[in-house]
Amino acid sequence: MVVTWPSESGLRERQARRGEIQLRKPLTPDFTLIIKHNALFAALLAELGRAFECVALVRNPVAVLASWQTVDLPINGGRIPAGERFDDELQGLLQKEPDVLQRQVRILNWFFASFQTHLPPDDIIRYEDLVSSGGRALFRLIGQDAVPPVPLENRNDGRVYRRVEPELLLDALNKERGAWSDFYSQADCMRVVDRIGAHR
């Protein structure tokens, strides 16, 4: 978990600890457990997809890069240890790139390309669609159609990004034209640039 508001360093800090979670209720045969470990799962998605039902949640690339500028995690420096540990090609690509933002763009492309390569299109959900559907886009995908929608807030323009320069992020994305462009148009990206800019 990452704290929403920045610390004295100006970055949002990770507040997590390892441990066990105990489920104290009986589980039905159709129980669904949803777990998240972005980098590790993306690196192992070819193998995981053969053993488990997997879905991916993608988000506007400008918003993703904006978020990465604000967290006290390795991704802020353009590194993704769990992904690099299991993907030698990614590790080599990042080691050759001196620019932090360009490393982040390459990591972003790596995520989108992994999802696109190893999952059927219907198993990839856009964050924006998840929010606008009140969560139903995900629940429908996992066979839980009866779950009612709940109000969700789109955080693509969060005030936490007010120190970010979204135009620089968009320029970096446009130089690469990666796999994200199959999910998000230039107009989609510009909308987030404008929304972030409105908080500056």
Short mmCIF file of the C-alpha atoms (twelve columns), coordinates in Angstrom:
data_MODEL
# 
_entry.id   MODEL 
# 
loop_
_atom_site.group_PDB 
_atom_site.id 
_atom_site.type_symbol 
_atom_site.label_atom_id 
_atom_site.label_alt_id 
_atom_site.label_comp_id 
_atom_site.label_asym_id 
_atom_site.label_seq_id 
_atom_site.Cartn_x 
_atom_site.Cartn_y 
_atom_site.Cartn_z 
_atom_site.pdbx_PDB_model_num 
ATOM 1   C CA . MET A 1   0.000   0.000   0.000   1 
ATOM 2   C CA . VAL A 2   1.233   3.499   -0.794  1 
ATOM 3   C CA . VAL A 3   0.207   6.438   1.341   1 
ATOM 4   C CA . THR A 4   -1.841  8.971   -0.627  1 
ATOM 5   C CA . TRP A 5   -0.259  12.152  0.706   1 
ATOM 6   C CA . PRO A 6   3.453   12.885  0.321   1 
ATOM 7   C CA . SER A 7   5.906   12.678  3.181   1 
ATOM 8   C CA . GLU A 8   8.602   15.257  3.939   1 
ATOM 9   C CA . SER A 9   10.575  13.904  0.965   1 
ATOM 10  C CA . GLY A 10  7.704   14.925  -1.310  1 
ATOM 11  C CA . LEU A 11  7.082   11.300  -2.319  1 
ATOM 12  C CA . ARG A 12  4.288   8.985   -1.255  1 
ATOM 13  C CA . GLU A 13  5.784   6.275   0.943   1 
ATOM 14  C CA . ARG A 14  5.071   2.569   0.971   1 
ATOM 15  C CA . GLN A 15  3.257   1.430   4.116   1 
ATOM 16  C CA . ALA A 16  3.138   -2.337  3.915   1 
ATOM 17  C CA . ARG A 17  4.372   -5.330  5.835   1 
ATOM 18  C CA . ARG A 18  4.620   -9.001  5.082   1 
ATOM 19  C CA . GLY A 19  2.317   -11.345 6.877   1 
ATOM 20  C CA . GLU A 20  -0.483  -13.828 6.606   1 
ATOM 21  C CA . ILE A 21  -4.130  -13.064 6.035   1 
ATOM 22  C CA . GLN A 22  -6.546  -15.416 7.684   1 
ATOM 23  C CA . LEU A 23  -9.942  -15.960 6.107   1 
ATOM 24  C CA . ARG A 24  -12.355 -16.537 8.950   1 
ATOM 25  C CA . LYS A 25  -15.389 -17.557 6.959   1 
ATOM 26  C CA . PRO A 26  -16.340 -20.685 5.049   1 
ATOM 27  C CA . LEU A 27  -15.458 -20.486 1.354   1 
ATOM 28  C CA . THR A 28  -17.855 -21.641 -1.338  1 
ATOM 29  C CA . PRO A 29  -16.692 -23.592 -4.405  1 
ATOM 30  C CA . ASP A 30  -17.088 -20.449 -6.535  1 
ATOM 31  C CA . PHE A 31  -14.921 -18.322 -4.200  1 
ATOM 32  C CA . THR A 32  -12.682 -15.903 -6.091  1 
ATOM 33  C CA . LEU A 33  -9.471  -14.554 -4.624  1 
ATOM 34  C CA . ILE A 34  -8.060  -11.479 -6.362  1 
ATOM 35  C CA . ILE A 35  -4.400  -10.778 -5.744  1 
ATOM 36  C CA . LYS A 36  -2.058  -8.186  -7.175  1 
ATOM 37  C CA . HIS A 37  1.682   -8.152  -7.695  1 
ATOM 38  C CA . ASN A 38  2.098   -6.108  -10.855 1 
ATOM 39  C CA . ALA A 39  5.718   -6.699  -11.822 1 
ATOM 40  C CA . LEU A 40  5.989   -10.331 -10.784 1 
ATOM 41  C CA . PHE A 41  2.694   -11.295 -12.410 1 
ATOM 42  C CA . ALA A 42  3.534   -9.480  -15.649 1 
ATOM 43  C CA . ALA A 43  6.918   -11.213 -15.820 1 
ATOM 44  C CA . LEU A 44  5.369   -14.645 -15.231 1 
ATOM 45  C CA . LEU A 45  2.078   -14.111 -17.040 1 
ATOM 46  C CA . ALA A 46  2.743   -16.712 -19.761 1 
ATOM 47  C CA . GLU A 47  3.086   -19.426 -17.092 1 
ATOM 48  C CA . LEU A 48  0.444   -18.049 -14.719 1 
ATOM 49  C CA . GLY A 49  -2.125  -17.845 -17.501 1 
ATOM 50  C CA . ARG A 50  -1.860  -21.592 -18.056 1 
ATOM 51  C CA . ALA A 51  -2.665  -22.344 -14.402 1 
ATOM 52  C CA . PHE A 52  -5.026  -19.552 -13.327 1 
ATOM 53  C CA . GLU A 53  -7.607  -17.205 -14.726 1 
ATOM 54  C CA . CYS A 54  -5.779  -13.897 -15.010 1 
ATOM 55  C CA . VAL A 55  -7.050  -10.436 -15.785 1 
ATOM 56  C CA . ALA A 56  -5.134  -7.202  -16.234 1 
ATOM 57  C CA . LEU A 57  -6.117  -3.702  -15.286 1 
ATOM 58  C CA . VAL A 58  -4.521  -1.008  -17.444 1 
ATOM 59  C CA . ARG A 59  -4.600  2.722   -16.820 1 
ATOM 60  C CA . ASN A 60  -4.055  5.835   -18.909 1 
ATOM 61  C CA . PRO A 61  -0.281  5.933   -19.508 1 
ATOM 62  C CA . VAL A 62  0.027   9.608   -18.568 1 
ATOM 63  C CA . ALA A 63  -1.645  8.889   -15.224 1 
ATOM 64  C CA . VAL A 64  0.605   5.877   -14.633 1 
ATOM 65  C CA . LEU A 65  3.751   7.884   -15.285 1 
ATOM 66  C CA . ALA A 66  2.435   10.727  -13.123 1 
ATOM 67  C CA . SER A 67  1.868   8.289   -10.276 1 
ATOM 68  C CA . TRP A 68  5.366   6.864   -10.647 1 
ATOM 69  C CA . GLN A 69  6.846   10.346  -10.201 1 
ATOM 70  C CA . THR A 70  5.251   10.581  -6.753  1 
ATOM 71  C CA . VAL A 71  6.083   7.284   -5.037  1 
ATOM 72  C CA . ASP A 72  9.057   6.277   -2.919  1 
ATOM 73  C CA . LEU A 73  9.503   2.983   -4.758  1 
ATOM 74  C CA . PRO A 74  12.132  1.709   -7.234  1 
ATOM 75  C CA . ILE A 75  9.828   2.613   -10.147 1 
ATOM 76  C CA . ASN A 76  10.437  6.276   -9.291  1 
ATOM 77  C CA . GLY A 77  14.037  5.724   -10.391 1 
ATOM 78  C CA . GLY A 78  13.043  3.742   -13.470 1 
ATOM 79  C CA . ARG A 79  13.659  0.293   -12.023 1 
ATOM 80  C CA . ILE A 80  11.302  -2.607  -11.312 1 
ATOM 81  C CA . PRO A 81  13.222  -5.280  -9.381  1 
ATOM 82  C CA . ALA A 82  10.621  -8.081  -9.463  1 
ATOM 83  C CA . GLY A 83  10.187  -7.699  -13.212 1 
ATOM 84  C CA . GLU A 84  13.920  -7.474  -13.898 1 
ATOM 85  C CA . ARG A 85  14.607  -10.522 -11.745 1 
ATOM 86  C CA . PHE A 86  12.430  -12.708 -13.976 1 
ATOM 87  C CA . ASP A 87  12.907  -10.995 -17.353 1 
ATOM 88  C CA . ASP A 88  16.514  -10.723 -18.520 1 
ATOM 89  C CA . GLU A 89  15.511  -8.800  -21.641 1 
ATOM 90  C CA . LEU A 90  13.803  -6.114  -19.572 1 
ATOM 91  C CA . GLN A 91  16.782  -5.916  -17.229 1 
ATOM 92  C CA . GLY A 92  19.184  -5.437  -20.149 1 
ATOM 93  C CA . LEU A 93  16.953  -2.824  -21.741 1 
ATOM 94  C CA . LEU A 94  16.813  -0.787  -18.531 1 
ATOM 95  C CA . GLN A 95  20.541  -1.091  -17.830 1 
ATOM 96  C CA . LYS A 96  21.328  0.447   -21.245 1 
ATOM 97  C CA . GLU A 97  19.012  3.462   -20.746 1 
ATOM 98  C CA . PRO A 98  20.502  6.317   -18.666 1 
ATOM 99  C CA . ASP A 99  17.363  8.491   -18.604 1 
ATOM 100 C CA . VAL A 100 14.943  7.739   -15.738 1 
ATOM 101 C CA . LEU A 101 11.797  8.835   -17.581 1 
ATOM 102 C CA . GLN A 102 12.703  6.776   -20.648 1 
ATOM 103 C CA . ARG A 103 13.263  3.742   -18.404 1 
ATOM 104 C CA . GLN A 104 9.811   4.310   -16.938 1 
ATOM 105 C CA . VAL A 105 8.305   4.514   -20.433 1 
ATOM 106 C CA . ARG A 106 9.990   1.231   -21.352 1 
ATOM 107 C CA . ILE A 107 8.662   -0.404  -18.184 1 
ATOM 108 C CA . LEU A 108 5.188   0.884   -18.978 1 
ATOM 109 C CA . ASN A 109 5.428   -0.573  -22.476 1 
ATOM 110 C CA . TRP A 110 6.654   -3.863  -20.995 1 
ATOM 111 C CA . PHE A 111 3.510   -4.103  -18.847 1 
ATOM 112 C CA . PHE A 112 1.121   -3.303  -21.685 1 
ATOM 113 C CA . ALA A 113 2.926   -5.625  -24.110 1 
ATOM 114 C CA . SER A 114 2.896   -8.499  -21.600 1 
ATOM 115 C CA . PHE A 115 -0.840  -8.162  -21.052 1 
ATOM 116 C CA . GLN A 116 -1.504  -7.830  -24.776 1 
ATOM 117 C CA . THR A 117 0.632   -10.874 -25.623 1 
ATOM 118 C CA . HIS A 118 -0.543  -13.253 -22.922 1 
ATOM 119 C CA . LEU A 119 -4.200  -12.363 -22.302 1 
ATOM 120 C CA . PRO A 120 -7.299  -12.353 -24.488 1 
ATOM 121 C CA . PRO A 121 -8.493  -8.762  -25.148 1 
ATOM 122 C CA . ASP A 122 -11.652 -9.349  -23.099 1 
ATOM 123 C CA . ASP A 123 -9.521  -10.084 -20.017 1 
ATOM 124 C CA . ILE A 124 -7.905  -6.636  -20.059 1 
ATOM 125 C CA . ILE A 125 -9.892  -3.879  -18.318 1 
ATOM 126 C CA . ARG A 126 -9.257  -0.173  -18.494 1 
ATOM 127 C CA . TYR A 127 -9.139  1.521   -15.090 1 
ATOM 128 C CA . GLU A 128 -11.372 4.278   -16.410 1 
ATOM 129 C CA . ASP A 129 -14.031 1.721   -17.418 1 
ATOM 130 C CA . LEU A 130 -13.758 0.058   -14.020 1 
ATOM 131 C CA . VAL A 131 -14.391 3.404   -12.310 1 
ATOM 132 C CA . SER A 132 -17.246 4.488   -14.585 1 
ATOM 133 C CA . SER A 133 -18.995 1.121   -14.169 1 
ATOM 134 C CA . GLY A 134 -18.813 1.265   -10.375 1 
ATOM 135 C CA . GLY A 135 -16.625 -1.848  -10.375 1 
ATOM 136 C CA . ARG A 136 -18.996 -3.914  -12.488 1 
ATOM 137 C CA . ALA A 137 -16.512 -4.194  -15.374 1 
ATOM 138 C CA . LEU A 138 -14.355 -6.380  -13.134 1 
ATOM 139 C CA . PHE A 139 -17.172 -8.229  -11.403 1 
ATOM 140 C CA . ARG A 140 -18.749 -9.192  -14.746 1 
ATOM 141 C CA . LEU A 141 -15.405 -10.538 -15.910 1 
ATOM 142 C CA . ILE A 142 -15.093 -12.852 -12.905 1 
ATOM 143 C CA . GLY A 143 -18.685 -14.068 -13.155 1 
ATOM 144 C CA . GLN A 144 -20.125 -11.949 -10.339 1 
ATOM 145 C CA . ASP A 145 -22.833 -10.159 -12.350 1 
ATOM 146 C CA . ALA A 146 -25.119 -9.734  -9.342  1 
ATOM 147 C CA . VAL A 147 -22.727 -7.451  -7.452  1 
ATOM 148 C CA . PRO A 148 -24.246 -3.944  -7.436  1 
ATOM 149 C CA . PRO A 149 -22.143 -0.983  -8.608  1 
ATOM 150 C CA . VAL A 150 -20.483 1.249   -6.026  1 
ATOM 151 C CA . PRO A 151 -19.389 4.865   -6.483  1 
ATOM 152 C CA . LEU A 152 -15.706 5.026   -7.428  1 
ATOM 153 C CA . GLU A 153 -13.526 8.080   -7.888  1 
ATOM 154 C CA . ASN A 154 -11.308 8.515   -10.942 1 
ATOM 155 C CA . ARG A 155 -7.903  9.494   -9.571  1 
ATOM 156 C CA . ASN A 156 -6.197  10.201  -12.868 1 
ATOM 157 C CA . ASP A 157 -6.126  13.873  -11.956 1 
ATOM 158 C CA . GLY A 158 -5.309  13.552  -8.265  1 
ATOM 159 C CA . ARG A 159 -3.926  16.583  -6.482  1 
ATOM 160 C CA . VAL A 160 -0.976  14.411  -5.483  1 
ATOM 161 C CA . TYR A 161 0.239   14.891  -9.100  1 
ATOM 162 C CA . ARG A 162 0.273   18.685  -8.872  1 
ATOM 163 C CA . ARG A 163 4.108   18.809  -8.945  1 
ATOM 164 C CA . VAL A 164 4.254   16.649  -12.058 1 
ATOM 165 C CA . GLU A 165 4.723   18.160  -15.518 1 
ATOM 166 C CA . PRO A 166 2.274   16.074  -17.576 1 
ATOM 167 C CA . GLU A 167 3.372   17.575  -20.912 1 
ATOM 168 C CA . LEU A 168 6.860   16.081  -20.395 1 
ATOM 169 C CA . LEU A 169 5.305   12.701  -19.711 1 
ATOM 170 C CA . LEU A 170 3.225   12.884  -22.881 1 
ATOM 171 C CA . ASP A 171 6.283   13.894  -24.933 1 
ATOM 172 C CA . ALA A 172 8.193   10.877  -23.593 1 
ATOM 173 C CA . LEU A 173 5.281   8.577   -24.460 1 
ATOM 174 C CA . ASN A 174 4.991   10.000  -27.967 1 
ATOM 175 C CA . LYS A 175 8.683   9.300   -28.642 1 
ATOM 176 C CA . GLU A 176 8.144   5.567   -28.090 1 
ATOM 177 C CA . ARG A 177 4.558   4.895   -29.283 1 
ATOM 178 C CA . GLY A 178 4.375   1.675   -27.316 1 
ATOM 179 C CA . ALA A 179 1.757   -1.028  -26.765 1 
ATOM 180 C CA . TRP A 180 -0.349  1.355   -24.648 1 
ATOM 181 C CA . SER A 181 -1.429  3.103   -27.863 1 
ATOM 182 C CA . ASP A 182 -3.655  0.099   -28.624 1 
ATOM 183 C CA . PHE A 183 -5.631  0.912   -25.463 1 
ATOM 184 C CA . TYR A 184 -5.417  4.709   -25.197 1 
ATOM 185 C CA . SER A 185 -5.628  7.300   -27.955 1 
ATOM 186 C CA . GLN A 186 -3.725  10.569  -28.081 1 
ATOM 187 C CA . ALA A 187 -6.987  12.291  -27.115 1 
ATOM 188 C CA . ASP A 188 -7.297  10.027  -24.028 1 
ATOM 189 C CA . CYS A 189 -3.775  11.008  -22.998 1 
ATOM 190 C CA . MET A 190 -4.392  14.709  -23.602 1 
ATOM 191 C CA . ARG A 191 -7.474  14.613  -21.366 1 
ATOM 192 C CA . VAL A 192 -5.327  13.421  -18.459 1 
ATOM 193 C CA . VAL A 193 -2.652  16.017  -19.236 1 
ATOM 194 C CA . ASP A 194 -5.349  18.700  -19.028 1 
ATOM 195 C CA . ARG A 195 -6.868  17.283  -15.840 1 
ATOM 196 C CA . ILE A 196 -3.502  17.111  -14.069 1 
ATOM 197 C CA . GLY A 197 -2.649  20.584  -15.361 1 
ATOM 198 C CA . ALA A 198 -5.801  21.987  -13.800 1 
ATOM 199 C CA . HIS A 199 -4.373  21.260  -10.311 1 
ATOM 200 C CA . ARG A 200 -1.045  23.044  -10.881 1 
# 
